[in-house]
Amino acid sequence: MVGLQYTDLVCSKLRQGRVFSDSDGHAVTSVDITPDGKQVVTASEDDGLRLYDSGETGSLKKTLFARKYGVNLVRFMHEPSTVVCASSNDWDFSLRYWSLHDNRYLRYLKGHRAKVVCVEVSPGEDRVVSASMDGTARLWDVRTDACAGLIKLKPSHGPAVQPNINFDDKGMVFAINTDASSINLYDSRNYDRGPFETFRFEPDQIAACTALKFSSDGKYILVSGGECVWLVDSFSGAMVRGYRPSNPAYGAVLHASITPDTRHVIGGTAGGSLHFWRSLDLPPHLQNTIAPGQEGEAAPGYVVREEVAVKHDRHVGPVNAVMCSKSTMLLVTACKNASFWIPDL
């Protein structure tokens, strides 16, 4: 846990310490940070994978290209000189276990039959879970080429959407959504028994889901996508609170993250703005809230419209990724550039 907390003051004082435009105007589609916060990796639409030193120099260390396959999603393995990534082309649906040290593919993880749209690595071990538009999630042990497990993703409460996955901080549980109105929780060791819990929501409560994110304490799941971001209780499935930009002109929230101290939710929009909301503890001057649903209905949570800070005109294009380091005061966002945010106190 970081020593310096994400207070309202810290959020308002965050600035772009570094802005990297190495992808020459191509969108950065994915970012990841090592657990110690010392390295950042990005994937971009120019088929490039870039490794940055975020601990000492704040500089680009290495650029590698996947001209044949492209690279759309990337995650660090526990050995930070290796990553797992998914292709961006429309014909290769494998994952690649990639050594950054010598620019070599160590394994091709094959099995999906359509585009891979989500990849996550367990915090507890080198176990990878991927989700595809073929309607399956697959589990992989990178010590072997063979798929270690298969989960068929069947919509349980509405039409199928792009599936998303995230592990809790200990790697004991992972969450998957198969439609816009439900989240399934799986025991990492007994996933073949099916979900041990399913949270269902009203169809108009979560209009879209582009990412799931557990809080560091495992108590909440942050659901990104659409006009509103939702904080869901990971034990009861209750919708605790929602967060919406104060001005609709900012556009939909494409990706969001919750700070390691769980004090704030940070969301990036289609309009390129970055928004900071208090996650739970709202002071009186931030009580401008609306109830979701139709007039007269009982609201399962409140939607917060006022931010503690908004960063305007700092991104080139939509904000595709928002990620906080778990151990340092580093925030990384991605648009057509990659930005490292640090507090200017």
GROMACS .gro file of C-alpha atoms in nm:
model
  345
    1MET     CA    1   0.000   0.000   0.000
    2VAL     CA    2   0.128   0.344  -0.083
    3GLY     CA    3   0.234   0.565   0.206
    4LEU     CA    4   0.088   0.884   0.061
    5GLN     CA    5  -0.288   0.862   0.041
    6TYR     CA    6  -0.513   0.983  -0.241
    7THR     CA    7  -0.671   1.271  -0.054
    8ASP     CA    8  -0.885   1.532  -0.228
    9LEU     CA    9  -0.581   1.761  -0.229
   10VAL     CA   10  -0.357   1.498  -0.388
   11CYS     CA   11  -0.615   1.428  -0.659
   12SER     CA   12  -0.647   1.797  -0.738
   13LYS     CA   13  -0.268   1.836  -0.752
   14LEU     CA   14  -0.195   1.543  -0.982
   15ARG     CA   15  -0.012   1.653  -1.296
   16GLN     CA   16   0.138   1.485  -1.599
   17GLY     CA   17   0.499   1.427  -1.502
   18ARG     CA   18   0.571   1.254  -1.831
   19VAL     CA   19   0.379   1.237  -2.160
   20PHE     CA   20   0.501   0.984  -2.415
   21SER     CA   21   0.396   1.020  -2.778
   22ASP     CA   22   0.609   0.729  -2.900
   23SER     CA   23   0.326   0.565  -3.095
   24ASP     CA   24   0.319   0.852  -3.348
   25GLY     CA   25  -0.048   0.929  -3.317
   26HIS     CA   26  -0.170   0.569  -3.291
   27ALA     CA   27  -0.395   0.494  -2.995
   28VAL     CA   28  -0.245   0.325  -2.689
   29THR     CA   29  -0.490   0.043  -2.621
   30SER     CA   30  -0.356  -0.122  -2.305
   31VAL     CA   31  -0.127  -0.046  -2.010
   32ASP     CA   32   0.007  -0.241  -1.713
   33ILE     CA   33   0.227  -0.159  -1.413
   34THR     CA   34   0.455  -0.397  -1.222
   35PRO     CA   35   0.355  -0.453  -0.857
   36ASP     CA   36   0.651  -0.247  -0.737
   37GLY     CA   37   0.555   0.041  -0.966
   38LYS     CA   38   0.898   0.052  -1.131
   39GLN     CA   39   0.799  -0.048  -1.485
   40VAL     CA   40   0.510   0.026  -1.720
   41VAL     CA   41   0.426  -0.156  -2.042
   42THR     CA   42   0.193  -0.033  -2.317
   43ALA     CA   43   0.040  -0.176  -2.633
   44SER     CA   44  -0.062   0.045  -2.923
   45GLU     CA   45  -0.227   0.037  -3.264
   46ASP     CA   46   0.108   0.073  -3.444
   47ASP     CA   47   0.176  -0.293  -3.345
   48GLY     CA   48   0.421  -0.169  -3.083
   49LEU     CA   49   0.488  -0.281  -2.729
   50ARG     CA   50   0.681  -0.031  -2.518
   51LEU     CA   51   0.854  -0.075  -2.184
   52TYR     CA   52   0.908   0.229  -1.961
   53ASP     CA   53   1.113   0.292  -1.649
   54SER     CA   54   0.862   0.449  -1.411
   55GLY     CA   55   1.072   0.412  -1.096
   56GLU     CA   56   1.387   0.614  -1.158
   57THR     CA   57   1.429   0.783  -1.495
   58GLY     CA   58   1.071   0.805  -1.621
   59SER     CA   59   1.191   0.716  -1.969
   60LEU     CA   60   1.130   0.474  -2.253
   61LYS     CA   61   1.352   0.166  -2.213
   62LYS     CA   62   1.258  -0.050  -2.508
   63THR     CA   63   1.026  -0.071  -2.808
   64LEU     CA   64   0.935  -0.405  -2.964
   65PHE     CA   65   0.706  -0.464  -3.260
   66ALA     CA   66   0.467  -0.747  -3.346
   67ARG     CA   67   0.423  -0.667  -3.714
   68LYS     CA   68   0.273  -1.005  -3.799
   69TYR     CA   69   0.019  -1.029  -3.519
   70GLY     CA   70  -0.021  -0.679  -3.380
   71VAL     CA   71  -0.069  -0.629  -3.007
   72ASN     CA   72  -0.391  -0.512  -2.846
   73LEU     CA   73  -0.376  -0.622  -2.482
   74VAL     CA   74  -0.071  -0.670  -2.259
   75ARG     CA   75  -0.013  -0.783  -1.900
   76PHE     CA   76   0.307  -0.834  -1.701
   77MET     CA   77   0.379  -1.181  -1.573
   78HIS     CA   78   0.534  -1.216  -1.226
   79GLU     CA   79   0.878  -1.209  -1.384
   80PRO     CA   80   0.867  -0.849  -1.516
   81SER     CA   81   1.086  -0.930  -1.815
   82THR     CA   82   0.797  -1.133  -1.960
   83VAL     CA   83   0.445  -1.038  -2.065
   84VAL     CA   84   0.140  -1.207  -2.209
   85CYS     CA   85  -0.038  -1.031  -2.493
   86ALA     CA   86  -0.326  -1.069  -2.738
   87SER     CA   87  -0.320  -0.993  -3.108
   88SER     CA   88  -0.489  -0.699  -3.276
   89ASN     CA   89  -0.533  -0.856  -3.619
   90ASP     CA   90  -0.851  -1.033  -3.729
   91TRP     CA   91  -0.709  -1.378  -3.799
   92ASP     CA   92  -0.486  -1.476  -3.505
   93PHE     CA   93  -0.668  -1.549  -3.180
   94SER     CA   94  -0.379  -1.691  -2.977
   95LEU     CA   95  -0.205  -1.536  -2.678
   96ARG     CA   96   0.169  -1.493  -2.686
   97TYR     CA   97   0.400  -1.537  -2.388
   98TRP     CA   98   0.671  -1.286  -2.476
   99SER     CA   99   1.022  -1.237  -2.337
  100LEU     CA  100   1.108  -0.867  -2.340
  101HIS     CA  101   1.471  -0.943  -2.255
  102ASP     CA  102   1.553  -1.109  -2.587
  103ASN     CA  103   1.238  -1.027  -2.789
  104ARG     CA  104   1.131  -1.388  -2.822
  105TYR     CA  105   0.794  -1.561  -2.805
  106LEU     CA  106   0.829  -1.830  -2.540
  107ARG     CA  107   0.490  -1.988  -2.606
  108TYR     CA  108   0.183  -1.951  -2.822
  109LEU     CA  109  -0.132  -2.016  -2.621
  110LYS     CA  110  -0.384  -2.137  -2.876
  111GLY     CA  111  -0.749  -2.230  -2.840
  112HIS     CA  112  -0.971  -1.926  -2.885
  113ARG     CA  113  -1.165  -1.908  -3.212
  114ALA     CA  114  -1.246  -1.538  -3.214
  115LYS     CA  115  -1.089  -1.212  -3.098
  116VAL     CA  116  -0.949  -1.211  -2.744
  117VAL     CA  117  -1.094  -0.907  -2.567
  118CYS     CA  118  -0.963  -0.944  -2.212
  119VAL     CA  119  -0.648  -1.089  -2.052
  120GLU     CA  120  -0.563  -1.097  -1.682
  121VAL     CA  121  -0.283  -1.255  -1.476
  122SER     CA  122  -0.351  -1.394  -1.129
  123PRO     CA  123  -0.177  -1.196  -0.852
  124GLY     CA  124  -0.089  -1.522  -0.679
  125GLU     CA  125   0.075  -1.719  -0.959
  126ASP     CA  126   0.155  -1.722  -1.330
  127ARG     CA  127  -0.196  -1.826  -1.421
  128VAL     CA  128  -0.357  -1.638  -1.708
  129VAL     CA  129  -0.728  -1.603  -1.780
  130SER     CA  130  -0.846  -1.479  -2.119
  131ALA     CA  131  -1.192  -1.405  -2.255
  132SER     CA  132  -1.292  -1.408  -2.620
  133MET     CA  133  -1.581  -1.317  -2.843
  134ASP     CA  134  -1.608  -1.692  -2.914
  135GLY     CA  135  -1.810  -1.714  -2.590
  136THR     CA  136  -1.540  -1.876  -2.377
  137ALA     CA  137  -1.290  -1.792  -2.109
  138ARG     CA  138  -0.973  -1.999  -2.097
  139LEU     CA  139  -0.723  -2.054  -1.819
  140TRP     CA  140  -0.356  -2.104  -1.899
  141ASP     CA  141  -0.046  -2.222  -1.718
  142VAL     CA  142   0.236  -2.062  -1.917
  143ARG     CA  143   0.465  -2.356  -1.843
  144THR     CA  144   0.274  -2.550  -2.106
  145ASP     CA  145   0.109  -2.475  -2.441
  146ALA     CA  146  -0.212  -2.655  -2.353
  147CYS     CA  147  -0.521  -2.478  -2.222
  148ALA     CA  148  -0.559  -2.560  -1.852
  149GLY     CA  149  -0.932  -2.491  -1.829
  150LEU     CA  150  -1.237  -2.378  -2.023
  151ILE     CA  151  -1.542  -2.180  -1.911
  152LYS     CA  152  -1.837  -2.139  -2.145
  153LEU     CA  153  -1.976  -1.791  -2.110
  154LYS     CA  154  -2.352  -1.797  -2.148
  155PRO     CA  155  -2.549  -1.477  -2.093
  156SER     CA  156  -2.768  -1.523  -1.789
  157HIS     CA  157  -2.967  -1.202  -1.783
  158GLY     CA  158  -2.968  -1.024  -2.117
  159PRO     CA  159  -2.794  -1.027  -2.457
  160ALA     CA  160  -2.428  -1.122  -2.482
  161VAL     CA  161  -2.168  -0.844  -2.461
  162GLN     CA  162  -1.792  -0.825  -2.464
  163PRO     CA  163  -1.676  -1.027  -2.161
  164ASN     CA  164  -1.442  -0.876  -1.901
  165ILE     CA  165  -1.237  -1.042  -1.628
  166ASN     CA  166  -1.058  -0.933  -1.312
  167PHE     CA  167  -0.896  -1.108  -1.015
  168ASP     CA  168  -0.926  -1.001  -0.654
  169ASP     CA  169  -0.599  -0.883  -0.497
  170LYS     CA  170  -0.508  -1.229  -0.363
  171GLY     CA  171  -0.597  -1.420  -0.679
  172MET     CA  172  -0.850  -1.637  -0.494
  173VAL     CA  173  -1.154  -1.513  -0.688
  174PHE     CA  174  -1.210  -1.380  -1.036
  175ALA     CA  175  -1.511  -1.201  -1.178
  176ILE     CA  176  -1.652  -1.231  -1.531
  177ASN     CA  177  -1.943  -1.053  -1.691
  178THR     CA  178  -2.121  -1.226  -1.978
  179ASP     CA  179  -2.389  -0.964  -2.031
  180ALA     CA  180  -2.450  -0.606  -1.925
  181SER     CA  181  -2.669  -0.703  -1.631
  182SER     CA  182  -2.480  -0.971  -1.440
  183ILE     CA  183  -2.139  -1.055  -1.289
  184ASN     CA  184  -2.028  -1.411  -1.210
  185LEU     CA  185  -1.775  -1.486  -0.936
  186TYR     CA  186  -1.551  -1.793  -0.962
  187ASP     CA  187  -1.324  -1.968  -0.713
  188SER     CA  188  -0.984  -1.973  -0.884
  189ARG     CA  189  -0.919  -2.329  -0.770
  190ASN     CA  190  -1.267  -2.465  -0.840
  191TYR     CA  191  -1.377  -2.270  -1.146
  192ASP     CA  192  -1.490  -2.591  -1.316
  193ARG     CA  193  -1.780  -2.609  -1.069
  194GLY     CA  194  -1.925  -2.292  -1.217
  195PRO     CA  195  -1.974  -1.955  -1.048
  196PHE     CA  196  -2.026  -1.966  -0.673
  197GLU     CA  197  -2.214  -1.636  -0.691
  198THR     CA  198  -2.397  -1.438  -0.958
  199PHE     CA  199  -2.497  -1.076  -0.913
  200ARG     CA  200  -2.785  -0.958  -1.131
  201PHE     CA  201  -2.890  -0.602  -1.203
  202GLU     CA  202  -3.183  -0.440  -1.374
  203PRO     CA  203  -3.122  -0.404  -1.751
  204ASP     CA  204  -3.127  -0.024  -1.736
  205GLN     CA  205  -2.888   0.003  -1.442
  206ILE     CA  206  -2.566  -0.091  -1.625
  207ALA     CA  207  -2.600   0.002  -1.990
  208ALA     CA  208  -2.255  -0.125  -2.087
  209CYS     CA  209  -1.952  -0.292  -1.932
  210THR     CA  210  -1.605  -0.228  -2.068
  211ALA     CA  211  -1.398  -0.327  -1.763
  212LEU     CA  212  -1.420  -0.485  -1.417
  213LYS     CA  213  -1.183  -0.394  -1.136
  214PHE     CA  214  -1.166  -0.527  -0.779
  215SER     CA  215  -1.070  -0.281  -0.508
  216SER     CA  216  -0.742  -0.355  -0.328
  217ASP     CA  217  -0.928  -0.476  -0.018
  218GLY     CA  218  -1.152  -0.705  -0.222
  219LYS     CA  219  -1.471  -0.547  -0.090
  220TYR     CA  220  -1.587  -0.385  -0.413
  221ILE     CA  221  -1.595  -0.434  -0.788
  222LEU     CA  222  -1.579  -0.127  -1.008
  223VAL     CA  223  -1.781  -0.162  -1.329
  224SER     CA  224  -1.675   0.075  -1.609
  225GLY     CA  225  -1.860   0.159  -1.927
  226GLY     CA  226  -2.139   0.386  -2.041
  227GLU     CA  227  -2.250   0.714  -1.889
  228CYS     CA  228  -2.201   0.589  -1.534
  229VAL     CA  229  -1.940   0.389  -1.340
  230TRP     CA  230  -2.074   0.163  -1.067
  231LEU     CA  231  -1.920   0.045  -0.740
  232VAL     CA  232  -2.065  -0.296  -0.653
  233ASP     CA  233  -2.036  -0.471  -0.316
  234SER     CA  234  -1.840  -0.790  -0.392
  235PHE     CA  235  -2.012  -0.985  -0.112
  236SER     CA  236  -2.376  -0.886  -0.156
  237GLY     CA  237  -2.387  -0.759  -0.514
  238ALA     CA  238  -2.550  -0.434  -0.398
  239MET     CA  239  -2.485  -0.129  -0.614
  240VAL     CA  240  -2.318   0.093  -0.356
  241ARG     CA  241  -2.262   0.406  -0.559
  242GLY     CA  242  -2.242   0.537  -0.913
  243TYR     CA  243  -2.022   0.807  -1.063
  244ARG     CA  244  -2.107   1.025  -1.361
  245PRO     CA  245  -1.928   1.327  -1.515
  246SER     CA  246  -2.087   1.654  -1.408
  247ASN     CA  247  -2.112   1.765  -1.771
  248PRO     CA  248  -2.257   1.519  -2.028
  249ALA     CA  249  -2.039   1.684  -2.293
  250TYR     CA  250  -1.741   1.493  -2.153
  251GLY     CA  251  -1.889   1.174  -2.300
  252ALA     CA  252  -1.911   0.821  -2.167
  253VAL     CA  253  -1.663   0.688  -1.911
  254LEU     CA  254  -1.461   0.432  -2.107
  255HIS     CA  255  -1.231   0.309  -1.833
  256ALA     CA  256  -1.202   0.364  -1.459
  257SER     CA  257  -0.990   0.258  -1.164
  258ILE     CA  258  -1.021   0.276  -0.787
  259THR     CA  259  -0.722   0.409  -0.593
  260PRO     CA  260  -0.524   0.160  -0.378
  261ASP     CA  261  -0.657   0.323  -0.060
  262THR     CA  262  -1.014   0.291  -0.205
  263ARG     CA  263  -1.078   0.659  -0.132
  264HIS     CA  264  -1.134   0.772  -0.489
  265VAL     CA  265  -1.260   0.651  -0.824
  266ILE     CA  266  -1.081   0.783  -1.133
  267GLY     CA  267  -1.251   0.769  -1.473
  268GLY     CA  268  -1.139   0.857  -1.825
  269THR     CA  269  -1.394   0.961  -2.085
  270ALA     CA  270  -1.452   0.945  -2.457
  271GLY     CA  271  -1.398   1.321  -2.463
  272GLY     CA  272  -1.047   1.287  -2.320
  273SER     CA  273  -1.114   1.420  -1.969
  274LEU     CA  274  -1.009   1.260  -1.640
  275HIS     CA  275  -1.248   1.268  -1.344
  276PHE     CA  276  -1.192   1.208  -0.973
  277TRP     CA  277  -1.480   1.119  -0.739
  278ARG     CA  278  -1.481   1.032  -0.371
  279SER     CA  279  -1.567   0.664  -0.363
  280LEU     CA  280  -1.772   0.644  -0.042
  281ASP     CA  281  -1.714   0.925   0.208
  282LEU     CA  282  -1.897   1.221   0.058
  283PRO     CA  283  -1.871   1.560   0.231
  284PRO     CA  284  -2.182   1.782   0.240
  285HIS     CA  285  -2.077   1.994  -0.060
  286LEU     CA  286  -2.062   1.679  -0.275
  287GLN     CA  287  -2.412   1.560  -0.203
  288ASN     CA  288  -2.551   1.659  -0.543
  289THR     CA  289  -2.667   1.310  -0.633
  290ILE     CA  290  -2.943   1.155  -0.836
  291ALA     CA  291  -3.116   0.826  -0.791
  292PRO     CA  292  -3.090   0.574  -1.076
  293GLY     CA  293  -3.398   0.424  -1.232
  294GLN     CA  294  -3.735   0.577  -1.296
  295GLU     CA  295  -3.898   0.837  -1.081
  296GLY     CA  296  -4.056   0.692  -0.770
  297GLU     CA  297  -3.850   0.372  -0.772
  298ALA     CA  298  -3.634   0.274  -0.476
  299ALA     CA  299  -3.272   0.347  -0.563
  300PRO     CA  300  -3.011   0.077  -0.494
  301GLY     CA  301  -2.739   0.343  -0.475
  302TYR     CA  302  -2.662   0.703  -0.546
  303VAL     CA  303  -2.504   0.848  -0.859
  304VAL     CA  304  -2.248   1.114  -0.777
  305ARG     CA  305  -2.236   1.395  -1.030
  306GLU     CA  306  -1.982   1.627  -0.869
  307GLU     CA  307  -1.611   1.553  -0.889
  308VAL     CA  308  -1.336   1.653  -0.649
  309ALA     CA  309  -1.119   1.722  -0.956
  310VAL     CA  310  -1.144   1.718  -1.335
  311LYS     CA  311  -0.843   1.728  -1.570
  312HIS     CA  312  -0.940   1.891  -1.901
  313ASP     CA  313  -0.754   1.900  -2.230
  314ARG     CA  314  -0.475   1.669  -2.112
  315HIS     CA  315  -0.540   1.379  -2.349
  316VAL     CA  316  -0.531   1.343  -2.725
  317GLY     CA  317  -0.843   1.143  -2.806
  318PRO     CA  318  -1.047   0.911  -2.583
  319VAL     CA  319  -0.897   0.779  -2.259
  320ASN     CA  320  -0.856   0.406  -2.323
  321ALA     CA  321  -0.693   0.306  -1.995
  322VAL     CA  322  -0.663   0.429  -1.635
  323MET     CA  323  -0.441   0.242  -1.389
  324CYS     CA  324  -0.298   0.318  -1.043
  325SER     CA  325   0.024   0.167  -0.914
  326LYS     CA  326  -0.037  -0.052  -0.609
  327SER     CA  327   0.281   0.059  -0.432
  328THR     CA  328   0.374   0.410  -0.552
  329MET     CA  329   0.192   0.736  -0.616
  330LEU     CA  330   0.183   0.677  -0.991
  331LEU     CA  331  -0.124   0.703  -1.210
  332VAL     CA  332  -0.099   0.597  -1.576
  333THR     CA  333  -0.351   0.694  -1.843
  334ALA     CA  334  -0.355   0.622  -2.215
  335CYS     CA  335  -0.503   0.792  -2.519
  336LYS     CA  336  -0.290   0.846  -2.829
  337ASN     CA  337  -0.017   0.909  -2.574
  338ALA     CA  338   0.080   0.744  -2.247
  339SER     CA  339   0.085   0.975  -1.944
  340PHE     CA  340   0.247   0.931  -1.604
  341TRP     CA  341   0.068   1.138  -1.339
  342ILE     CA  342   0.235   1.238  -1.012
  343PRO     CA  343   0.122   1.469  -0.730
  344ASP     CA  344   0.264   1.823  -0.744
  345LEU     CA  345   0.262   1.905  -0.375
   0.00000   0.00000   0.00000
